[in-house]
Amino acid sequence: MPPNRPRQVVILAGGRGRRLRALTDRIPKPMVPFHGQPFLTYLLQMLQRQGFERVLLLLGYRGRAIEEEYGSGKKLGLSIEYSLTSPENETGRRLALVYDRLDPCFLLVYCDNYWPMQFQTMWERYLAAGLPAMTTVYSNRDGYSKSNVRLDERGYVVAYDRYRKQPGLSGVEIGFAILNKDILRLLPRGNPVFQIEVYSRLIRKRQLLAYSTDHRYYSVGSLDRLTLTDAFLAPQRAVILDRDGVLNRKLRRAYYVTHWKQFKWIAKSREALRLLKQAGYRLILVTNQAGVARGFMTQLDLDMIHQQMQNDLRRFDAAIDKIYVCAHGWNDNCRCRKPNPELLFQAQKDFHLDLTRTPFVGDNERDMEAGRRAGCPAFWVSPRHNLYEWTRKFLIATMRTRDRLLGSAPIGWPKPPSSHER
Ligand SMILES: [Mg+2]
């Protein structure tokens, strides 16, 4: 029988945090504050939004401070339990000690990584694979961190190296692992490191699946990461927009806006951008312009159009903050042409966005797919429900819920408008 969707999270939070010594002499690593609240609070809030109800915190170094901060967890809408043991205990030992308190299937999280999880998608993947363990792996194509795993083409983890020294590693294991409790039987006695002992045994049996992600994780593990994490956790608002059919009138398929004279604003789209700007949103444009590769215009023509567009928008106090263009052709097999989500992930990295809370507004199936693959709430606009209408609804909805709406209960994937509107 397939397991029930887990409601229990187990968080490993016992480490000394040696790399952060200046900060962690007095407070444990997960309690390092960002914008007035501890790192761990952001993590717990996200887990709660993703449908987790019970948390088991495995504590060691200065664990009392964590227990005092969260108590029963009621304030966060969670039920929190603790296991406080020696700071010398390794992760395997910590888990073995709570074996009887674990659900048959649970989520394992490291206290020093924040990653905007989309649990439902992960759960579907886990169920489909029918394996006892699936962990999340950051693709690390940008060399953000030192890799510690290698995956095969089917997404199985085929090597794990905690010390990050083996050749050919590509990807970082970041936790957020869905685990069947039975795998803890693979732990040897003593004080083992969970990942070294259990993951390597699973790998040998080809039983460790990776959930791969291009969305950056943010960490409190080392000093050089703190500024990025600080930017990511700052209250931030951004909307990602497609261009043709959202801002300006779309021409027929295979016809391109090649000159400013052909660029016709859709009714009130500039007003919509101004409203978003006034509400504090960053505006990011992600557009496919295959007309460049197909020879209908040059890159310079396209740049000129965008310059004019920005000049016009500036007069409205509605300039776009950054424009991302895929100028490849239909058959170039690039990574950046929507429905590929590459440019959305690029914006994620440039602005430290949480894409799960960043709406993406487009006008066709390709946009919706790119948005879905990037983890954005994706919205479909059309001549009848244009950007202005969407913006009005969106701003009212987010104000009503004090901006928590996108994280807890997304406005929802709109039904695509009927075909004549596309
Ligand atoms: Mg479009």
Coordinates of C-alpha atoms and ligand atoms in Angstrom, one line a residue:
M1 CA 0.0 0.0 0.0
P2 CA 1.4 3.5 -0.8
P3 CA 2.3 5.4 2.3
N4 CA 0.2 8.4 3.5
R5 CA 1.5 11.8 2.8
P6 CA 3.8 12.6 5.7
R7 CA 2.9 15.3 8.2
Q8 CA 6.0 14.9 10.4
V9 CA 9.2 16.8 9.8
V10 CA 12.4 15.8 11.5
I11 CA 15.0 18.6 11.7
L12 CA 18.6 18.0 12.4
A13 CA 19.7 21.0 14.5
G14 CA 22.3 19.8 16.9
G15 CA 25.6 20.9 15.2
R16 CA 28.1 23.3 16.6
G17 CA 28.2 25.6 13.6
R18 CA 32.0 25.9 13.7
R19 CA 32.2 27.9 10.5
L20 CA 30.0 30.6 12.1
R21 CA 31.9 30.6 15.3
A22 CA 31.9 34.4 15.8
L23 CA 28.1 34.3 15.7
T24 CA 27.4 30.9 17.3
D25 CA 29.5 31.2 20.5
R26 CA 26.4 32.3 22.3
I27 CA 23.5 31.2 20.1
P28 CA 23.0 28.0 18.1
K29 CA 23.3 28.3 14.3
P30 CA 19.5 28.0 13.5
M31 CA 18.8 31.0 15.9
V32 CA 20.9 33.5 13.9
P33 CA 18.5 36.3 13.3
F34 CA 17.5 37.8 9.9
H35 CA 15.2 40.8 9.8
G36 CA 14.2 40.3 13.4
Q37 CA 13.5 36.6 13.5
P38 CA 15.6 33.5 13.7
F39 CA 16.5 31.6 10.6
L40 CA 14.7 28.5 11.9
T41 CA 11.4 30.5 12.2
Y42 CA 11.4 31.1 8.4
L43 CA 12.0 27.4 7.9
L44 CA 9.2 26.3 10.3
Q45 CA 6.8 28.8 8.7
M46 CA 7.5 27.4 5.3
L47 CA 7.0 23.8 6.5
Q48 CA 3.7 24.8 8.1
R49 CA 2.5 26.4 4.8
Q50 CA 3.4 23.2 3.0
G51 CA 1.1 21.1 5.2
F52 CA 3.3 19.8 7.9
E53 CA 1.8 19.6 11.3
R54 CA 4.3 18.0 13.6
V55 CA 8.0 18.8 14.0
L56 CA 10.6 16.8 15.9
L57 CA 13.7 18.9 16.5
L58 CA 16.9 16.9 17.1
L59 CA 19.0 19.2 19.3
G60 CA 22.5 19.2 20.7
Y61 CA 24.6 22.3 20.9
R62 CA 22.8 25.0 22.9
G63 CA 19.5 23.2 22.3
R64 CA 17.8 24.7 25.3
A65 CA 17.7 28.1 23.6
I66 CA 15.8 26.6 20.7
E67 CA 13.3 24.8 23.0
E68 CA 12.7 28.0 24.9
E69 CA 12.1 29.9 21.7
Y70 CA 9.5 27.6 20.2
G71 CA 7.9 25.7 23.2
S72 CA 5.0 23.6 22.0
G73 CA 5.0 25.3 18.6
K74 CA 1.5 26.6 18.9
K75 CA 2.4 30.1 17.9
L76 CA 3.5 28.8 14.5
G77 CA 0.5 26.5 14.1
L78 CA 2.7 23.4 14.7
S79 CA 3.2 20.8 17.3
I80 CA 6.9 20.8 18.1
E81 CA 8.7 18.1 20.1
Y82 CA 12.3 17.9 21.0
S83 CA 15.1 15.4 21.5
L84 CA 18.0 17.1 23.3
T85 CA 21.2 14.9 23.4
S86 CA 24.9 15.4 23.5
P87 CA 26.4 17.9 21.0
E88 CA 28.9 15.1 20.2
N89 CA 26.3 13.0 18.6
E90 CA 26.4 12.6 14.9
T91 CA 23.3 12.7 12.7
G92 CA 22.9 8.9 12.6
R93 CA 23.0 8.6 16.4
R94 CA 20.5 11.4 16.8
L95 CA 18.1 9.7 14.4
A96 CA 18.5 6.2 16.0
L97 CA 17.7 7.7 19.4
V98 CA 14.3 8.9 18.2
Y99 CA 13.5 5.8 16.1
D100 CA 10.3 5.0 18.2
R101 CA 9.0 8.6 17.7
L102 CA 9.2 8.6 13.9
D103 CA 6.3 8.2 11.6
P104 CA 6.6 5.4 9.0
C105 CA 7.4 8.1 6.4
F106 CA 8.8 11.5 7.3
L107 CA 10.6 14.6 5.9
L108 CA 14.2 15.1 7.0
V109 CA 15.4 18.7 7.0
Y110 CA 18.8 20.3 7.9
C111 CA 18.3 23.3 10.1
D112 CA 20.8 25.4 8.1
N113 CA 19.3 25.2 4.6
Y114 CA 16.2 27.1 3.5
W115 CA 14.7 26.1 0.1
P116 CA 11.2 27.0 -0.9
M117 CA 9.9 23.5 -1.1
Q118 CA 6.8 22.5 -3.1
F119 CA 6.0 19.4 -1.3
Q120 CA 3.1 18.1 -3.4
T121 CA 5.3 17.9 -6.5
M122 CA 8.0 16.1 -4.6
W123 CA 5.5 13.7 -3.0
E124 CA 4.1 12.7 -6.4
R125 CA 7.6 12.0 -7.6
Y126 CA 8.4 10.0 -4.5
L127 CA 5.3 7.9 -4.9
A128 CA 5.8 7.3 -8.6
A129 CA 9.4 6.0 -7.9
G130 CA 8.4 3.6 -5.2
L131 CA 11.7 3.8 -3.5
P132 CA 12.4 4.2 0.3
A133 CA 14.3 7.5 0.0
M134 CA 14.4 10.7 -2.1
T135 CA 16.5 13.6 -1.3
T136 CA 16.7 17.1 -2.8
V137 CA 19.7 18.1 -4.9
Y138 CA 20.5 21.6 -6.0
S139 CA 21.8 21.3 -9.6
N140 CA 24.7 23.7 -8.9
R141 CA 25.2 24.5 -12.6
D142 CA 26.2 28.0 -11.5
G143 CA 28.9 26.7 -9.1
Y144 CA 27.1 28.2 -6.1
S145 CA 28.6 25.7 -3.8
K146 CA 30.9 22.7 -3.7
S147 CA 29.1 19.6 -5.1
N148 CA 28.8 16.5 -3.0
V149 CA 26.8 14.1 -5.1
R150 CA 26.7 12.7 -8.6
L151 CA 23.4 11.7 -10.3
D152 CA 22.9 9.5 -13.3
E153 CA 20.7 10.5 -16.3
R154 CA 17.6 9.0 -14.6
G155 CA 18.0 11.0 -11.5
Y156 CA 19.4 8.4 -9.1
V157 CA 22.1 9.4 -6.7
V158 CA 25.2 7.3 -7.7
A159 CA 27.8 9.0 -5.5
Y160 CA 27.7 10.9 -2.2
D161 CA 30.8 12.5 -0.8
R162 CA 30.4 14.4 2.4
Y163 CA 33.9 15.8 2.0
R164 CA 33.3 17.0 -1.5
K165 CA 36.6 15.6 -2.8
Q166 CA 35.7 12.9 -5.4
P167 CA 36.1 13.9 -9.0
G168 CA 33.0 14.3 -11.2
L169 CA 30.6 15.5 -8.5
S170 CA 27.8 17.7 -9.7
G171 CA 25.0 18.7 -7.4
V172 CA 24.5 19.6 -3.8
E173 CA 22.4 17.4 -1.4
I174 CA 20.4 19.9 0.6
G175 CA 18.1 17.7 2.7
F176 CA 14.4 18.0 2.3
A177 CA 14.5 14.2 2.0
I178 CA 11.4 12.0 2.1
L179 CA 12.4 8.9 3.9
N180 CA 10.8 5.6 4.9
K181 CA 11.7 5.0 8.5
D182 CA 12.9 1.4 7.7
I183 CA 16.1 2.8 6.1
L184 CA 17.4 3.7 9.6
R185 CA 17.9 -0.1 10.1
L186 CA 20.9 0.3 7.8
L187 CA 22.6 2.4 10.5
P188 CA 25.5 0.6 12.3
R189 CA 25.9 0.9 16.0
G190 CA 28.0 3.6 17.6
N191 CA 28.0 7.2 16.6
P192 CA 27.5 7.1 12.8
V193 CA 26.9 9.9 10.3
F194 CA 23.5 9.2 8.8
Q195 CA 24.3 10.4 5.3
I196 CA 27.6 8.5 5.0
E197 CA 26.2 5.2 6.3
V198 CA 22.7 5.2 5.0
Y199 CA 23.0 7.1 1.8
S200 CA 26.0 5.1 0.6
R201 CA 24.2 1.8 1.3
L202 CA 21.1 3.0 -0.5
I203 CA 23.3 4.2 -3.4
R204 CA 24.8 0.7 -3.8
K205 CA 21.4 -0.7 -4.1
R206 CA 20.2 2.1 -6.5
Q207 CA 17.6 3.1 -4.0
L208 CA 18.3 6.8 -3.5
L209 CA 16.4 9.1 -5.8
A210 CA 17.2 12.8 -6.3
Y211 CA 14.7 15.5 -6.5
S212 CA 16.7 18.0 -8.7
T213 CA 16.2 21.7 -8.4
D214 CA 17.6 24.8 -10.1
H215 CA 16.1 27.1 -7.4
R216 CA 18.8 28.2 -5.1
Y217 CA 18.8 27.3 -1.5
Y218 CA 19.8 29.8 1.2
S219 CA 22.0 28.8 4.0
V220 CA 23.1 29.8 7.4
G221 CA 26.0 27.4 7.4
S222 CA 28.8 29.8 6.6
L223 CA 29.7 33.5 6.9
D224 CA 30.0 34.1 3.2
R225 CA 26.4 33.0 2.6
L226 CA 24.8 35.3 5.2
T227 CA 24.5 38.3 3.0
L228 CA 22.8 36.3 0.3
T229 CA 20.5 34.7 2.8
D230 CA 19.8 38.2 4.3
A231 CA 18.7 39.4 0.8
F232 CA 16.6 36.4 0.2
L233 CA 14.7 36.5 3.5
A234 CA 14.1 40.3 3.3
P235 CA 10.5 41.2 2.6
Q236 CA 10.5 41.2 -1.2
R237 CA 8.0 41.6 -3.9
A238 CA 8.4 40.9 -7.5
V239 CA 6.2 40.0 -10.5
I240 CA 7.6 38.2 -13.6
L241 CA 5.9 39.1 -16.9
D242 CA 5.8 37.9 -20.4
R243 CA 5.9 40.7 -23.0
D244 CA 3.8 40.1 -26.2
G245 CA 0.2 39.5 -25.4
V246 CA 0.7 40.8 -21.8
L247 CA 2.1 44.3 -22.2
N248 CA 1.7 44.8 -25.9
R249 CA -0.5 43.4 -28.6
K250 CA 0.7 40.2 -30.0
L251 CA 1.1 39.7 -33.7
R252 CA 0.1 36.5 -35.5
R253 CA 2.3 33.5 -34.9
A254 CA 5.7 33.8 -36.7
Y255 CA 5.2 37.6 -37.0
Y256 CA 7.3 39.7 -34.8
V257 CA 7.4 43.2 -33.4
T258 CA 10.5 44.3 -35.3
H259 CA 10.2 48.1 -34.9
W260 CA 8.8 50.4 -32.2
K261 CA 6.0 51.6 -34.5
Q262 CA 4.6 48.0 -34.3
F263 CA 4.6 48.0 -30.5
K264 CA 1.0 48.7 -29.4
W265 CA 0.3 48.8 -25.7
I266 CA -2.6 46.7 -24.5
A267 CA -5.2 48.9 -22.8
K268 CA -4.1 50.0 -19.4
S269 CA -1.1 47.7 -19.3
R270 CA 1.2 50.7 -18.4
E271 CA -1.2 51.6 -15.6
A272 CA -1.1 48.1 -14.3
L273 CA 2.7 48.2 -14.2
R274 CA 2.6 51.5 -12.3
L275 CA 0.2 50.1 -9.7
L276 CA 2.5 47.1 -9.2
K277 CA 5.5 49.5 -8.8
Q278 CA 3.6 51.7 -6.4
A279 CA 2.8 48.6 -4.3
G280 CA 6.5 47.9 -4.1
Y281 CA 6.8 45.1 -6.7
R282 CA 9.9 44.7 -8.8
L283 CA 9.0 44.1 -12.5
I284 CA 10.9 41.5 -14.4
L285 CA 10.3 40.7 -18.0
V286 CA 11.0 37.3 -19.6
T287 CA 10.4 37.1 -23.3
N288 CA 11.0 34.8 -26.2
Q289 CA 12.1 36.7 -29.3
A290 CA 12.8 34.1 -31.9
G291 CA 12.5 36.8 -34.6
V292 CA 16.2 37.6 -33.9
A293 CA 17.4 34.0 -34.6
R294 CA 15.1 33.8 -37.6
G295 CA 16.5 36.9 -39.1
F296 CA 13.5 39.2 -38.9
M297 CA 15.3 41.6 -36.7
T298 CA 18.8 42.1 -35.2
Q299 CA 19.6 42.1 -31.5
L300 CA 20.1 45.9 -31.9
D301 CA 16.6 46.3 -33.3
L302 CA 15.3 44.4 -30.3
D303 CA 17.3 46.5 -27.9
M304 CA 16.0 49.7 -29.5
I305 CA 12.4 48.5 -29.0
H306 CA 13.1 47.8 -25.4
Q307 CA 14.8 51.2 -25.0
Q308 CA 11.7 53.0 -26.4
M309 CA 9.5 50.8 -24.2
Q310 CA 11.4 51.7 -21.1
N311 CA 11.4 55.4 -22.0
D312 CA 7.7 55.3 -22.4
L313 CA 7.3 53.4 -19.1
R314 CA 9.5 55.8 -17.3
R315 CA 7.1 58.6 -18.0
F316 CA 4.5 56.4 -16.3
D317 CA 6.8 55.6 -13.3
A318 CA 6.5 52.0 -14.4
A319 CA 9.9 51.0 -15.8
I320 CA 10.8 47.3 -15.9
D321 CA 13.6 46.4 -13.5
K322 CA 15.2 43.8 -15.7
I323 CA 14.5 42.3 -19.1
Y324 CA 15.5 38.7 -19.9
V325 CA 15.4 37.7 -23.6
C326 CA 15.7 34.4 -25.3
A327 CA 16.7 35.3 -28.9
H328 CA 17.1 31.7 -30.0
G329 CA 15.0 30.1 -32.7
W330 CA 12.3 27.5 -32.3
N331 CA 14.6 24.6 -33.0
D332 CA 17.8 25.8 -31.5
N333 CA 17.3 23.5 -28.5
C334 CA 18.5 26.2 -26.1
R335 CA 17.8 26.0 -22.4
C336 CA 16.4 29.5 -22.2
R337 CA 13.4 29.5 -24.5
K338 CA 10.1 29.2 -22.7
P339 CA 8.6 26.7 -21.8
N340 CA 12.1 26.1 -20.4
P341 CA 12.2 27.8 -17.0
E342 CA 15.9 28.8 -17.3
L343 CA 15.4 32.6 -17.4
L344 CA 13.0 32.5 -14.5
F345 CA 15.7 30.8 -12.5
Q346 CA 18.2 33.3 -13.7
A347 CA 16.0 36.1 -12.3
Q348 CA 15.7 34.1 -9.1
K349 CA 19.5 34.1 -8.7
D350 CA 19.9 37.8 -9.7
F351 CA 17.3 39.1 -7.3
H352 CA 17.3 36.3 -4.7
L353 CA 13.6 35.7 -5.3
D354 CA 11.5 33.0 -3.7
L355 CA 9.8 31.8 -6.9
T356 CA 7.1 30.0 -5.1
R357 CA 5.9 33.4 -4.0
T358 CA 6.6 35.3 -7.2
P359 CA 3.7 35.4 -9.7
F360 CA 4.4 34.8 -13.4
V361 CA 2.0 36.4 -15.8
G362 CA 1.8 35.1 -19.3
D363 CA -0.6 34.6 -22.2
N364 CA -0.1 31.1 -23.4
E365 CA 0.5 27.5 -22.6
R366 CA 4.3 27.9 -22.9
D367 CA 4.3 30.6 -20.3
M368 CA 2.2 28.5 -17.9
E369 CA 4.5 25.6 -18.3
A370 CA 7.6 27.7 -17.7
G371 CA 6.0 29.1 -14.6
R372 CA 4.9 25.7 -13.3
R373 CA 8.4 24.3 -13.9
A374 CA 10.0 27.2 -12.0
G375 CA 7.5 26.8 -9.2
C376 CA 5.9 30.2 -9.7
P377 CA 2.2 30.7 -9.2
A378 CA 1.4 31.2 -13.0
F379 CA -1.4 33.4 -14.3
W380 CA -2.9 33.5 -17.7
V381 CA -4.1 36.9 -19.1
S382 CA -6.1 37.4 -22.2
P383 CA -7.9 40.3 -24.0
R384 CA -10.9 39.8 -21.7
H385 CA -8.9 39.4 -18.5
N386 CA -6.0 41.6 -19.3
L387 CA -3.0 42.6 -17.1
Y388 CA -4.8 45.5 -15.6
E389 CA -7.7 43.3 -14.5
W390 CA -5.3 40.7 -13.1
T391 CA -3.3 43.4 -11.3
R392 CA -6.4 44.8 -9.6
K393 CA -7.5 41.4 -8.4
F394 CA -4.0 40.4 -7.4
L395 CA -3.3 43.6 -5.3
I396 CA -6.7 43.4 -3.6
A397 CA -6.2 39.7 -2.7
T398 CA -2.7 40.2 -1.4
M399 CA -3.6 43.2 0.7
R400 CA -6.5 41.4 2.2
T401 CA -4.3 38.6 3.4
R402 CA -1.5 40.9 4.3
D403 CA 0.8 39.4 1.6
R404 CA 0.7 35.9 3.0
L405 CA -1.6 34.7 0.3
L406 CA 1.0 33.6 -2.2
G407 CA 2.8 31.5 0.4
S408 CA -0.2 29.8 2.1
A409 CA -3.0 29.6 -0.3
P410 CA -2.2 30.7 -3.8
I411 CA -4.8 32.6 -5.7
G412 CA -4.8 29.5 -7.8
W413 CA -4.0 28.5 -11.3
P414 CA -6.5 30.3 -13.4
K415 CA -8.5 28.2 -15.8
P416 CA -7.2 29.1 -19.2
P417 CA -9.6 31.4 -21.0
S418 CA -11.7 29.7 -23.7
S419 CA -9.8 29.2 -27.0
H420 CA -11.2 32.2 -28.9
E421 CA -9.5 34.4 -26.3
R422 CA -6.0 33.0 -26.7
Ligands
MG1 MG 3.2 36.2 -25.0

